[in-house]
Amino acid sequence: MVAGGSFAGASEVSTAPVAPLAFRPAPAPIVEPIHAEPGPEVAEVVPIPNQDVTGLRFPSGLTISGGSKHRTILFTFDDGPSRRTTPRLLDMLDELGIKAVFFVKTESFGNGNPWEREHAAIVREIVRRGHTVGNHTETHRQLPLLRNAEIEAELAISERKIARTIGRMPRLIRPPGGALSERVQQLLGENGYTSVMWALYGGDLEVSTPEEVVRTFFRVLERRERETGDRGGILLMHDTKAHSLDAVPRLVDALQKRNCKLLAEGEELYDIVDDLGYFIPGHEPDQSLEERQEELRERARRACHTVALR
Ligand SMILES: [Zn+2]
């Protein structure tokens, strides 16, 4: 689904429109797992890893704007699940060793969708493979256009479906179209959410080939570096598009090639991370970026050498 106003016309839209809100104390902790009333999907419950698969650890009321001064990149996929594309993406990500965040549109696994069971099973599979699931609302309407009661209705229905499907409440949200206002930010915070925006975009909704996605991605990356000093960020993609999937290994390959050059120049390398915490100032993920760089350099030394010998 086209994300709307903030993408209008341009394939290089790269910045989320809203400045981050200040930290706000988190509301009372949410007891997990939350069991919504039993629905038809409950029969297929699969064990999920004992980890924070919905981003409960992040403070509510926070808006993660998605840029980074480091060459740190996190993949996020919106608008799924789709039976045509998401399962193939999950296999690709496993092969590449990438963990991502999936912002699911709950319409596709609710009552009435002809593939609701299949889609619910895909959401469970996303979690089983170690990725994170966030809320992308039920109907994908831009939240600033809705009244508070309508937004809360969107949240209630999507939360119920996600909780029923994976046994956990969503705590991360990607506002449809990246549209936010102060009122909406406040309301999302009061409902316990961390809003996750993005800084990087390959224009996958506007273009139709993986090569164009890769080209757009690097144009956006370079432009952001020139204009803001950010050298990495949260990357928005859509798991509903086959060409977006096909762009993923190409992107990874192109970043690795750049890393060979950066290694030779003694520069920081591109690092595909699996934790949103790297984009929150003051948050300490398990492994420091410096440690990760050490490991990346070691791997790049071997890989780039092999490439050079060919
Ligand atoms: Zn969307």
PDB file of C-alpha atoms and ligand atoms in Angstrom:
ATOM      1  CA  MET A   1       0.000   0.000   0.000  1.00  0.00           C
ATOM      2  CA  VAL A   2       1.332   3.418  -0.875  1.00  0.00           C
ATOM      3  CA  ALA A   3       2.369   5.108   2.289  1.00  0.00           C
ATOM      4  CA  GLY A   4       0.974   8.519   1.409  1.00  0.00           C
ATOM      5  CA  GLY A   5       1.929  12.143   1.705  1.00  0.00           C
ATOM      6  CA  SER A   6       5.432  11.923   3.041  1.00  0.00           C
ATOM      7  CA  PHE A   7       6.583   9.959  -0.014  1.00  0.00           C
ATOM      8  CA  ALA A   8       4.726  12.051  -2.568  1.00  0.00           C
ATOM      9  CA  GLY A   9       6.429  12.055  -5.892  1.00  0.00           C
ATOM     10  CA  ALA A  10       9.986  11.640  -4.756  1.00  0.00           C
ATOM     11  CA  SER A  11      12.025   8.485  -4.651  1.00  0.00           C
ATOM     12  CA  GLU A  12      14.556  10.080  -2.381  1.00  0.00           C
ATOM     13  CA  VAL A  13      12.441  10.920   0.617  1.00  0.00           C
ATOM     14  CA  SER A  14      14.726  10.067   3.428  1.00  0.00           C
ATOM     15  CA  THR A  15      13.929  11.904   6.564  1.00  0.00           C
ATOM     16  CA  ALA A  16      11.228  11.211   9.036  1.00  0.00           C
ATOM     17  CA  PRO A  17       9.354  14.454   9.537  1.00  0.00           C
ATOM     18  CA  VAL A  18       9.217  14.710  13.278  1.00  0.00           C
ATOM     19  CA  ALA A  19      11.820  15.546  15.889  1.00  0.00           C
ATOM     20  CA  PRO A  20      12.183  13.001  18.689  1.00  0.00           C
ATOM     21  CA  LEU A  21      10.170  13.567  21.821  1.00  0.00           C
ATOM     22  CA  ALA A  22      11.981  13.792  25.073  1.00  0.00           C
ATOM     23  CA  PHE A  23      12.114  10.663  27.223  1.00  0.00           C
ATOM     24  CA  ARG A  24       9.020  10.240  29.301  1.00  0.00           C
ATOM     25  CA  PRO A  25       8.777   7.849  32.219  1.00  0.00           C
ATOM     26  CA  ALA A  26       7.298   4.539  31.146  1.00  0.00           C
ATOM     27  CA  PRO A  27       3.785   3.762  32.381  1.00  0.00           C
ATOM     28  CA  ALA A  28       3.143   0.808  34.653  1.00  0.00           C
ATOM     29  CA  PRO A  29       4.668  -2.317  33.143  1.00  0.00           C
ATOM     30  CA  ILE A  30       2.461  -4.436  30.997  1.00  0.00           C
ATOM     31  CA  VAL A  31       1.963  -7.953  32.255  1.00  0.00           C
ATOM     32  CA  GLU A  32       2.908 -10.546  29.662  1.00  0.00           C
ATOM     33  CA  PRO A  33       1.753 -12.611  27.979  1.00  0.00           C
ATOM     34  CA  ILE A  34      -1.589 -11.008  27.345  1.00  0.00           C
ATOM     35  CA  HIS A  35      -4.284 -13.416  26.364  1.00  0.00           C
ATOM     36  CA  ALA A  36      -6.940 -11.789  24.272  1.00  0.00           C
ATOM     37  CA  GLU A  37     -10.163 -13.666  23.877  1.00  0.00           C
ATOM     38  CA  PRO A  38      -9.482 -16.891  21.997  1.00  0.00           C
ATOM     39  CA  GLY A  39      -9.682 -16.551  18.244  1.00  0.00           C
ATOM     40  CA  PRO A  40      -9.401 -19.065  15.465  1.00  0.00           C
ATOM     41  CA  GLU A  41      -5.615 -18.674  15.231  1.00  0.00           C
ATOM     42  CA  VAL A  42      -4.934 -19.802  18.786  1.00  0.00           C
ATOM     43  CA  ALA A  43      -5.002 -23.454  17.759  1.00  0.00           C
ATOM     44  CA  GLU A  44      -1.694 -22.982  15.914  1.00  0.00           C
ATOM     45  CA  VAL A  45       0.349 -21.470  18.735  1.00  0.00           C
ATOM     46  CA  VAL A  46       4.038 -22.245  18.349  1.00  0.00           C
ATOM     47  CA  PRO A  47       6.726 -21.718  20.971  1.00  0.00           C
ATOM     48  CA  ILE A  48       8.453 -18.375  20.591  1.00  0.00           C
ATOM     49  CA  PRO A  49      11.922 -17.524  21.821  1.00  0.00           C
ATOM     50  CA  ASN A  50      12.150 -16.280  25.354  1.00  0.00           C
ATOM     51  CA  GLN A  51      13.295 -12.841  24.330  1.00  0.00           C
ATOM     52  CA  ASP A  52      11.885  -9.364  23.959  1.00  0.00           C
ATOM     53  CA  VAL A  53      10.330  -9.821  20.534  1.00  0.00           C
ATOM     54  CA  THR A  54       8.085  -6.775  20.722  1.00  0.00           C
ATOM     55  CA  GLY A  55      10.425  -4.087  22.029  1.00  0.00           C
ATOM     56  CA  LEU A  56       9.069  -3.944  25.566  1.00  0.00           C
ATOM     57  CA  ARG A  57      12.516  -2.837  26.794  1.00  0.00           C
ATOM     58  CA  PHE A  58      12.287   0.553  25.109  1.00  0.00           C
ATOM     59  CA  PRO A  59      10.737   3.522  26.920  1.00  0.00           C
ATOM     60  CA  SER A  60       7.210   4.401  25.894  1.00  0.00           C
ATOM     61  CA  GLY A  61       6.601   7.874  24.552  1.00  0.00           C
ATOM     62  CA  LEU A  62       9.904   7.824  22.721  1.00  0.00           C
ATOM     63  CA  THR A  63      10.134   8.510  18.988  1.00  0.00           C
ATOM     64  CA  ILE A  64      13.210   6.963  17.396  1.00  0.00           C
ATOM     65  CA  SER A  65      13.996   9.238  14.464  1.00  0.00           C
ATOM     66  CA  GLY A  66      16.235   6.630  12.824  1.00  0.00           C
ATOM     67  CA  GLY A  67      19.444   8.443  11.897  1.00  0.00           C
ATOM     68  CA  SER A  68      22.924   7.500  13.092  1.00  0.00           C
ATOM     69  CA  LYS A  69      26.309   9.182  13.047  1.00  0.00           C
ATOM     70  CA  HIS A  70      27.775   5.679  12.728  1.00  0.00           C
ATOM     71  CA  ARG A  71      27.652   3.474   9.625  1.00  0.00           C
ATOM     72  CA  THR A  72      25.012   1.417  11.395  1.00  0.00           C
ATOM     73  CA  ILE A  73      22.060   0.033   9.427  1.00  0.00           C
ATOM     74  CA  LEU A  74      18.930  -1.744  10.652  1.00  0.00           C
ATOM     75  CA  PHE A  75      16.452  -3.331   8.256  1.00  0.00           C
ATOM     76  CA  THR A  76      12.743  -2.738   8.886  1.00  0.00           C
ATOM     77  CA  PHE A  77       9.929  -4.157   6.756  1.00  0.00           C
ATOM     78  CA  ASP A  78       6.448  -2.634   6.639  1.00  0.00           C
ATOM     79  CA  ASP A  79       2.983  -3.546   5.349  1.00  0.00           C
ATOM     80  CA  GLY A  80       3.252  -7.356   5.566  1.00  0.00           C
ATOM     81  CA  PRO A  81       2.718 -10.136   6.208  1.00  0.00           C
ATOM     82  CA  SER A  82       2.151 -11.340   2.682  1.00  0.00           C
ATOM     83  CA  ARG A  83       1.928 -15.032   1.844  1.00  0.00           C
ATOM     84  CA  ARG A  84       3.480 -14.320  -1.564  1.00  0.00           C
ATOM     85  CA  THR A  85       6.642 -12.657  -0.308  1.00  0.00           C
ATOM     86  CA  THR A  86       7.259 -12.695   3.457  1.00  0.00           C
ATOM     87  CA  PRO A  87       8.170 -16.417   3.782  1.00  0.00           C
ATOM     88  CA  ARG A  88      10.799 -16.054   1.052  1.00  0.00           C
ATOM     89  CA  LEU A  89      12.197 -12.962   2.777  1.00  0.00           C
ATOM     90  CA  LEU A  90      12.514 -14.876   6.055  1.00  0.00           C
ATOM     91  CA  ASP A  91      14.630 -17.516   4.294  1.00  0.00           C
ATOM     92  CA  MET A  92      16.781 -14.812   2.690  1.00  0.00           C
ATOM     93  CA  LEU A  93      17.366 -13.055   6.003  1.00  0.00           C
ATOM     94  CA  ASP A  94      18.361 -16.359   7.643  1.00  0.00           C
ATOM     95  CA  GLU A  95      20.832 -16.988   4.881  1.00  0.00           C
ATOM     96  CA  LEU A  96      22.310 -13.496   5.277  1.00  0.00           C
ATOM     97  CA  GLY A  97      22.306 -13.701   9.083  1.00  0.00           C
ATOM     98  CA  ILE A  98      20.161 -10.568   9.424  1.00  0.00           C
ATOM     99  CA  LYS A  99      17.562  -9.902  12.106  1.00  0.00           C
ATOM    100  CA  ALA A 100      15.003  -7.242  11.223  1.00  0.00           C
ATOM    101  CA  VAL A 101      11.953  -5.486  12.603  1.00  0.00           C
ATOM    102  CA  PHE A 102       8.623  -6.232  10.900  1.00  0.00           C
ATOM    103  CA  PHE A 103       5.842  -3.669  11.264  1.00  0.00           C
ATOM    104  CA  VAL A 104       2.756  -5.690  10.454  1.00  0.00           C
ATOM    105  CA  LYS A 105      -0.523  -4.413   9.098  1.00  0.00           C
ATOM    106  CA  THR A 106      -3.037  -6.448  11.064  1.00  0.00           C
ATOM    107  CA  GLU A 107      -5.797  -6.254   8.455  1.00  0.00           C
ATOM    108  CA  SER A 108      -4.114  -9.174   6.692  1.00  0.00           C
ATOM    109  CA  PHE A 109      -4.471 -11.559   9.601  1.00  0.00           C
ATOM    110  CA  GLY A 110      -7.857 -10.578  10.874  1.00  0.00           C
ATOM    111  CA  ASN A 111     -11.305 -11.857  10.428  1.00  0.00           C
ATOM    112  CA  GLY A 112     -12.394 -11.772   6.843  1.00  0.00           C
ATOM    113  CA  ASN A 113      -9.025 -11.908   5.130  1.00  0.00           C
ATOM    114  CA  PRO A 114      -9.102 -15.085   3.025  1.00  0.00           C
ATOM    115  CA  TRP A 115      -5.582 -15.997   4.175  1.00  0.00           C
ATOM    116  CA  GLU A 116      -5.873 -14.880   7.772  1.00  0.00           C
ATOM    117  CA  ARG A 117      -4.627 -18.183   9.213  1.00  0.00           C
ATOM    118  CA  GLU A 118      -1.744 -18.339   6.787  1.00  0.00           C
ATOM    119  CA  HIS A 119      -0.801 -14.729   7.548  1.00  0.00           C
ATOM    120  CA  ALA A 120      -1.048 -15.278  11.304  1.00  0.00           C
ATOM    121  CA  ALA A 121       1.260 -18.282  10.930  1.00  0.00           C
ATOM    122  CA  ILE A 122       3.753 -16.072   9.077  1.00  0.00           C
ATOM    123  CA  VAL A 123       3.739 -13.545  11.934  1.00  0.00           C
ATOM    124  CA  ARG A 124       4.520 -16.365  14.366  1.00  0.00           C
ATOM    125  CA  GLU A 125       7.275 -17.524  12.045  1.00  0.00           C
ATOM    126  CA  ILE A 126       8.768 -13.992  12.000  1.00  0.00           C
ATOM    127  CA  VAL A 127       9.064 -14.195  15.771  1.00  0.00           C
ATOM    128  CA  ARG A 128      10.255 -17.816  15.795  1.00  0.00           C
ATOM    129  CA  ARG A 129      13.160 -16.846  13.541  1.00  0.00           C
ATOM    130  CA  GLY A 130      14.264 -14.196  16.024  1.00  0.00           C
ATOM    131  CA  HIS A 131      12.977 -11.014  14.400  1.00  0.00           C
ATOM    132  CA  THR A 132      11.007  -8.288  16.153  1.00  0.00           C
ATOM    133  CA  VAL A 133       7.350  -7.497  15.478  1.00  0.00           C
ATOM    134  CA  GLY A 134       5.831  -4.035  15.714  1.00  0.00           C
ATOM    135  CA  ASN A 135       2.428  -2.542  15.020  1.00  0.00           C
ATOM    136  CA  HIS A 136       1.662  -0.834  11.690  1.00  0.00           C
ATOM    137  CA  THR A 137      -2.039  -0.428  12.568  1.00  0.00           C
ATOM    138  CA  GLU A 138      -5.096  -2.230  11.230  1.00  0.00           C
ATOM    139  CA  THR A 139      -6.116  -0.052   8.277  1.00  0.00           C
ATOM    140  CA  HIS A 140      -2.946   1.941   7.517  1.00  0.00           C
ATOM    141  CA  ARG A 141      -4.722   5.286   7.737  1.00  0.00           C
ATOM    142  CA  GLN A 142      -2.518   8.286   8.573  1.00  0.00           C
ATOM    143  CA  LEU A 143      -2.909   8.834  12.284  1.00  0.00           C
ATOM    144  CA  PRO A 144      -2.902  12.676  12.338  1.00  0.00           C
ATOM    145  CA  LEU A 145      -6.066  12.566  10.208  1.00  0.00           C
ATOM    146  CA  LEU A 146      -7.884  10.558  12.889  1.00  0.00           C
ATOM    147  CA  ARG A 147      -9.491  11.615  16.144  1.00  0.00           C
ATOM    148  CA  ASN A 148      -8.025  10.251  19.381  1.00  0.00           C
ATOM    149  CA  ALA A 149     -10.872   7.784  19.784  1.00  0.00           C
ATOM    150  CA  GLU A 150     -10.328   6.502  16.252  1.00  0.00           C
ATOM    151  CA  ILE A 151      -6.607   6.072  16.857  1.00  0.00           C
ATOM    152  CA  GLU A 152      -7.298   4.174  20.053  1.00  0.00           C
ATOM    153  CA  ALA A 153      -9.725   1.949  18.170  1.00  0.00           C
ATOM    154  CA  GLU A 154      -6.994   1.245  15.564  1.00  0.00           C
ATOM    155  CA  LEU A 155      -4.576   0.388  18.357  1.00  0.00           C
ATOM    156  CA  ALA A 156      -7.058  -1.782  20.227  1.00  0.00           C
ATOM    157  CA  ILE A 157      -7.913  -3.962  17.260  1.00  0.00           C
ATOM    158  CA  SER A 158      -4.329  -4.337  16.035  1.00  0.00           C
ATOM    159  CA  GLU A 159      -3.024  -5.055  19.541  1.00  0.00           C
ATOM    160  CA  ARG A 160      -5.671  -7.678  20.097  1.00  0.00           C
ATOM    161  CA  LYS A 161      -4.740  -9.451  16.876  1.00  0.00           C
ATOM    162  CA  ILE A 162      -0.996  -9.334  17.513  1.00  0.00           C
ATOM    163  CA  ALA A 163      -1.410 -10.482  21.123  1.00  0.00           C
ATOM    164  CA  ARG A 164      -3.679 -13.297  20.031  1.00  0.00           C
ATOM    165  CA  THR A 165      -1.207 -14.356  17.354  1.00  0.00           C
ATOM    166  CA  ILE A 166       2.103 -14.258  19.247  1.00  0.00           C
ATOM    167  CA  GLY A 167       1.029 -14.003  22.890  1.00  0.00           C
ATOM    168  CA  ARG A 168       2.711 -10.620  23.397  1.00  0.00           C
ATOM    169  CA  MET A 169       1.550  -7.027  23.190  1.00  0.00           C
ATOM    170  CA  PRO A 170       3.211  -4.882  20.509  1.00  0.00           C
ATOM    171  CA  ARG A 171       5.241  -2.023  22.004  1.00  0.00           C
ATOM    172  CA  LEU A 172       6.790  -0.604  18.851  1.00  0.00           C
ATOM    173  CA  ILE A 173       4.794   1.238  16.231  1.00  0.00           C
ATOM    174  CA  ARG A 174       5.585   2.526  12.769  1.00  0.00           C
ATOM    175  CA  PRO A 175       3.019   5.232  12.009  1.00  0.00           C
ATOM    176  CA  PRO A 176       1.581   4.637   8.512  1.00  0.00           C
ATOM    177  CA  GLY A 177       3.280   6.902   5.996  1.00  0.00           C
ATOM    178  CA  GLY A 178       5.563   8.164   8.759  1.00  0.00           C
ATOM    179  CA  ALA A 179       2.823  10.660   9.587  1.00  0.00           C
ATOM    180  CA  LEU A 180       2.940  11.970  13.149  1.00  0.00           C
ATOM    181  CA  SER A 181       1.892  15.066  15.040  1.00  0.00           C
ATOM    182  CA  GLU A 182       2.546  16.130  18.601  1.00  0.00           C
ATOM    183  CA  ARG A 183      -0.946  15.017  19.581  1.00  0.00           C
ATOM    184  CA  VAL A 184      -0.440  11.598  17.999  1.00  0.00           C
ATOM    185  CA  GLN A 185       3.018  11.179  19.557  1.00  0.00           C
ATOM    186  CA  GLN A 186       1.588  11.933  22.962  1.00  0.00           C
ATOM    187  CA  LEU A 187      -1.306   9.521  22.497  1.00  0.00           C
ATOM    188  CA  LEU A 188       0.991   6.730  21.285  1.00  0.00           C
ATOM    189  CA  GLY A 189       3.221   7.302  24.318  1.00  0.00           C
ATOM    190  CA  GLU A 190       0.250   7.146  26.658  1.00  0.00           C
ATOM    191  CA  ASN A 191      -0.622   3.826  25.069  1.00  0.00           C
ATOM    192  CA  GLY A 192       2.839   2.496  25.868  1.00  0.00           C
ATOM    193  CA  TYR A 193       4.377   2.792  22.403  1.00  0.00           C
ATOM    194  CA  THR A 194       7.819   3.631  21.093  1.00  0.00           C
ATOM    195  CA  SER A 195       7.452   5.123  17.599  1.00  0.00           C
ATOM    196  CA  VAL A 196      10.058   3.973  15.119  1.00  0.00           C
ATOM    197  CA  MET A 197      10.735   6.236  12.148  1.00  0.00           C
ATOM    198  CA  TRP A 198      13.427   5.768   9.508  1.00  0.00           C
ATOM    199  CA  ALA A 199      16.285   7.701   7.977  1.00  0.00           C
ATOM    200  CA  LEU A 200      17.035   5.559   4.933  1.00  0.00           C
ATOM    201  CA  TYR A 201      14.736   4.488   2.132  1.00  0.00           C
ATOM    202  CA  GLY A 202      15.362   2.749  -1.170  1.00  0.00           C
ATOM    203  CA  GLY A 203      12.118   3.990  -2.706  1.00  0.00           C
ATOM    204  CA  ASP A 204      10.831   0.435  -3.087  1.00  0.00           C
ATOM    205  CA  LEU A 205       7.223   1.623  -3.356  1.00  0.00           C
ATOM    206  CA  GLU A 206       8.118   4.004  -6.170  1.00  0.00           C
ATOM    207  CA  VAL A 207      10.481   1.870  -8.265  1.00  0.00           C
ATOM    208  CA  SER A 208      10.080  -1.610  -9.666  1.00  0.00           C
ATOM    209  CA  THR A 209      13.481  -3.265  -9.843  1.00  0.00           C
ATOM    210  CA  PRO A 210      15.975  -4.306  -7.163  1.00  0.00           C
ATOM    211  CA  GLU A 211      18.730  -2.376  -8.939  1.00  0.00           C
ATOM    212  CA  GLU A 212      16.746   0.852  -8.638  1.00  0.00           C
ATOM    213  CA  VAL A 213      16.166   0.189  -4.936  1.00  0.00           C
ATOM    214  CA  VAL A 214      19.906  -0.214  -4.385  1.00  0.00           C
ATOM    215  CA  ARG A 215      20.722   2.912  -6.400  1.00  0.00           C
ATOM    216  CA  THR A 216      18.124   4.984  -4.545  1.00  0.00           C
ATOM    217  CA  PHE A 217      19.344   3.659  -1.201  1.00  0.00           C
ATOM    218  CA  PHE A 218      22.907   4.827  -1.867  1.00  0.00           C
ATOM    219  CA  ARG A 219      21.748   8.193  -3.211  1.00  0.00           C
ATOM    220  CA  VAL A 220      19.727   8.736  -0.028  1.00  0.00           C
ATOM    221  CA  LEU A 221      22.593   7.519   2.161  1.00  0.00           C
ATOM    222  CA  GLU A 222      25.082   9.868   0.508  1.00  0.00           C
ATOM    223  CA  ARG A 223      22.716  12.811   0.517  1.00  0.00           C
ATOM    224  CA  ARG A 224      21.992  12.347   4.216  1.00  0.00           C
ATOM    225  CA  GLU A 225      25.683  12.191   4.973  1.00  0.00           C
ATOM    226  CA  ARG A 226      26.219  15.466   3.093  1.00  0.00           C
ATOM    227  CA  GLU A 227      23.249  17.217   4.632  1.00  0.00           C
ATOM    228  CA  THR A 228      23.056  15.883   8.199  1.00  0.00           C
ATOM    229  CA  GLY A 229      26.330  14.115   8.895  1.00  0.00           C
ATOM    230  CA  ASP A 230      24.434  10.871   9.486  1.00  0.00           C
ATOM    231  CA  ARG A 231      26.290   7.926   7.975  1.00  0.00           C
ATOM    232  CA  GLY A 232      23.768   5.197   8.731  1.00  0.00           C
ATOM    233  CA  GLY A 233      20.268   4.690   9.974  1.00  0.00           C
ATOM    234  CA  ILE A 234      17.097   2.660  10.128  1.00  0.00           C
ATOM    235  CA  LEU A 235      16.162   1.478   6.646  1.00  0.00           C
ATOM    236  CA  LEU A 236      12.526   1.301   5.552  1.00  0.00           C
ATOM    237  CA  MET A 237      11.569  -1.460   3.130  1.00  0.00           C
ATOM    238  CA  HIS A 238       8.342  -3.325   2.329  1.00  0.00           C
ATOM    239  CA  ASP A 239       8.064  -7.104   2.527  1.00  0.00           C
ATOM    240  CA  THR A 240       5.058  -7.028   0.212  1.00  0.00           C
ATOM    241  CA  LYS A 241       7.149  -6.331  -2.909  1.00  0.00           C
ATOM    242  CA  ALA A 242       9.187  -9.009  -4.687  1.00  0.00           C
ATOM    243  CA  HIS A 243      11.713  -6.465  -5.972  1.00  0.00           C
ATOM    244  CA  SER A 244      12.283  -5.230  -2.404  1.00  0.00           C
ATOM    245  CA  LEU A 245      13.182  -8.765  -1.370  1.00  0.00           C
ATOM    246  CA  ASP A 246      15.522  -9.151  -4.303  1.00  0.00           C
ATOM    247  CA  ALA A 247      17.192  -5.878  -3.337  1.00  0.00           C
ATOM    248  CA  VAL A 248      18.203  -7.189   0.094  1.00  0.00           C
ATOM    249  CA  PRO A 249      21.130  -9.470  -0.915  1.00  0.00           C
ATOM    250  CA  ARG A 250      22.237  -6.878  -3.483  1.00  0.00           C
ATOM    251  CA  LEU A 251      22.295  -4.193  -0.794  1.00  0.00           C
ATOM    252  CA  VAL A 252      24.275  -6.408   1.547  1.00  0.00           C
ATOM    253  CA  ASP A 253      26.711  -7.241  -1.222  1.00  0.00           C
ATOM    254  CA  ALA A 254      27.150  -3.575  -2.185  1.00  0.00           C
ATOM    255  CA  LEU A 255      27.777  -2.621   1.459  1.00  0.00           C
ATOM    256  CA  GLN A 256      30.390  -5.372   1.763  1.00  0.00           C
ATOM    257  CA  LYS A 257      32.158  -4.060  -1.338  1.00  0.00           C
ATOM    258  CA  ARG A 258      32.192  -0.593   0.178  1.00  0.00           C
ATOM    259  CA  ASN A 259      33.553  -2.090   3.373  1.00  0.00           C
ATOM    260  CA  CYS A 260      36.575  -3.437   1.496  1.00  0.00           C
ATOM    261  CA  LYS A 261      37.379   0.073   0.355  1.00  0.00           C
ATOM    262  CA  LEU A 262      36.677   1.541   3.808  1.00  0.00           C
ATOM    263  CA  LEU A 263      38.875  -1.105   5.425  1.00  0.00           C
ATOM    264  CA  ALA A 264      41.757  -0.186   3.154  1.00  0.00           C
ATOM    265  CA  GLU A 265      41.262   3.474   4.117  1.00  0.00           C
ATOM    266  CA  GLY A 266      41.115   2.675   7.842  1.00  0.00           C
ATOM    267  CA  GLU A 267      37.525   3.976   8.035  1.00  0.00           C
ATOM    268  CA  GLU A 268      34.523   2.765  10.018  1.00  0.00           C
ATOM    269  CA  LEU A 269      32.743  -0.121   8.234  1.00  0.00           C
ATOM    270  CA  TYR A 270      29.039  -0.524   7.497  1.00  0.00           C
ATOM    271  CA  ASP A 271      27.447  -2.632  10.209  1.00  0.00           C
ATOM    272  CA  ILE A 272      24.036  -4.284   9.785  1.00  0.00           C
ATOM    273  CA  VAL A 273      22.727  -4.430  13.348  1.00  0.00           C
ATOM    274  CA  ASP A 274      19.788  -6.260  14.882  1.00  0.00           C
ATOM    275  CA  ASP A 275      18.958  -3.990  17.802  1.00  0.00           C
ATOM    276  CA  LEU A 276      16.965  -0.761  17.732  1.00  0.00           C
ATOM    277  CA  GLY A 277      18.903   0.243  20.833  1.00  0.00           C
ATOM    278  CA  TYR A 278      21.784   1.402  18.610  1.00  0.00           C
ATOM    279  CA  PHE A 279      19.531   4.260  17.460  1.00  0.00           C
ATOM    280  CA  ILE A 280      18.574   5.455  20.942  1.00  0.00           C
ATOM    281  CA  PRO A 281      21.063   7.835  22.559  1.00  0.00           C
ATOM    282  CA  GLY A 282      22.095   6.538  25.959  1.00  0.00           C
ATOM    283  CA  HIS A 283      20.767   3.024  25.368  1.00  0.00           C
ATOM    284  CA  GLU A 284      23.365   0.274  25.808  1.00  0.00           C
ATOM    285  CA  PRO A 285      22.874  -2.743  23.566  1.00  0.00           C
ATOM    286  CA  ASP A 286      24.598  -5.999  24.590  1.00  0.00           C
ATOM    287  CA  GLN A 287      27.559  -5.465  22.302  1.00  0.00           C
ATOM    288  CA  SER A 288      29.234  -2.123  21.739  1.00  0.00           C
ATOM    289  CA  LEU A 289      29.633  -0.771  18.231  1.00  0.00           C
ATOM    290  CA  GLU A 290      33.410  -0.720  18.793  1.00  0.00           C
ATOM    291  CA  GLU A 291      33.441  -4.451  19.536  1.00  0.00           C
ATOM    292  CA  ARG A 292      31.300  -5.085  16.495  1.00  0.00           C
ATOM    293  CA  GLN A 293      33.699  -3.045  14.350  1.00  0.00           C
ATOM    294  CA  GLU A 294      36.606  -5.210  15.548  1.00  0.00           C
ATOM    295  CA  GLU A 295      34.768  -8.341  14.442  1.00  0.00           C
ATOM    296  CA  LEU A 296      33.650  -6.740  11.192  1.00  0.00           C
ATOM    297  CA  ARG A 297      37.228  -5.761  10.370  1.00  0.00           C
ATOM    298  CA  GLU A 298      38.439  -9.264  11.038  1.00  0.00           C
ATOM    299  CA  ARG A 299      35.791 -10.738   8.733  1.00  0.00           C
ATOM    300  CA  ALA A 300      36.338  -8.055   6.090  1.00  0.00           C
ATOM    301  CA  ARG A 301      40.093  -8.689   6.115  1.00  0.00           C
ATOM    302  CA  ARG A 302      39.452 -12.301   5.096  1.00  0.00           C
ATOM    303  CA  ALA A 303      36.518 -11.616   2.730  1.00  0.00           C
ATOM    304  CA  CYS A 304      38.101  -8.653   0.949  1.00  0.00           C
ATOM    305  CA  HIS A 305      41.339 -10.570   0.532  1.00  0.00           C
ATOM    306  CA  THR A 306      39.420 -13.414  -1.125  1.00  0.00           C
ATOM    307  CA  VAL A 307      37.661 -10.957  -3.425  1.00  0.00           C
ATOM    308  CA  ALA A 308      40.995  -9.365  -4.343  1.00  0.00           C
ATOM    309  CA  LEU A 309      42.502 -12.763  -5.244  1.00  0.00           C
ATOM    310  CA  ARG A 310      39.743 -13.610  -7.710  1.00  0.00           C
TER     311      ARG A 310
HETATM  312 ZN    ZN B   1       3.059   1.207   5.498  1.00  0.00          ZN
END
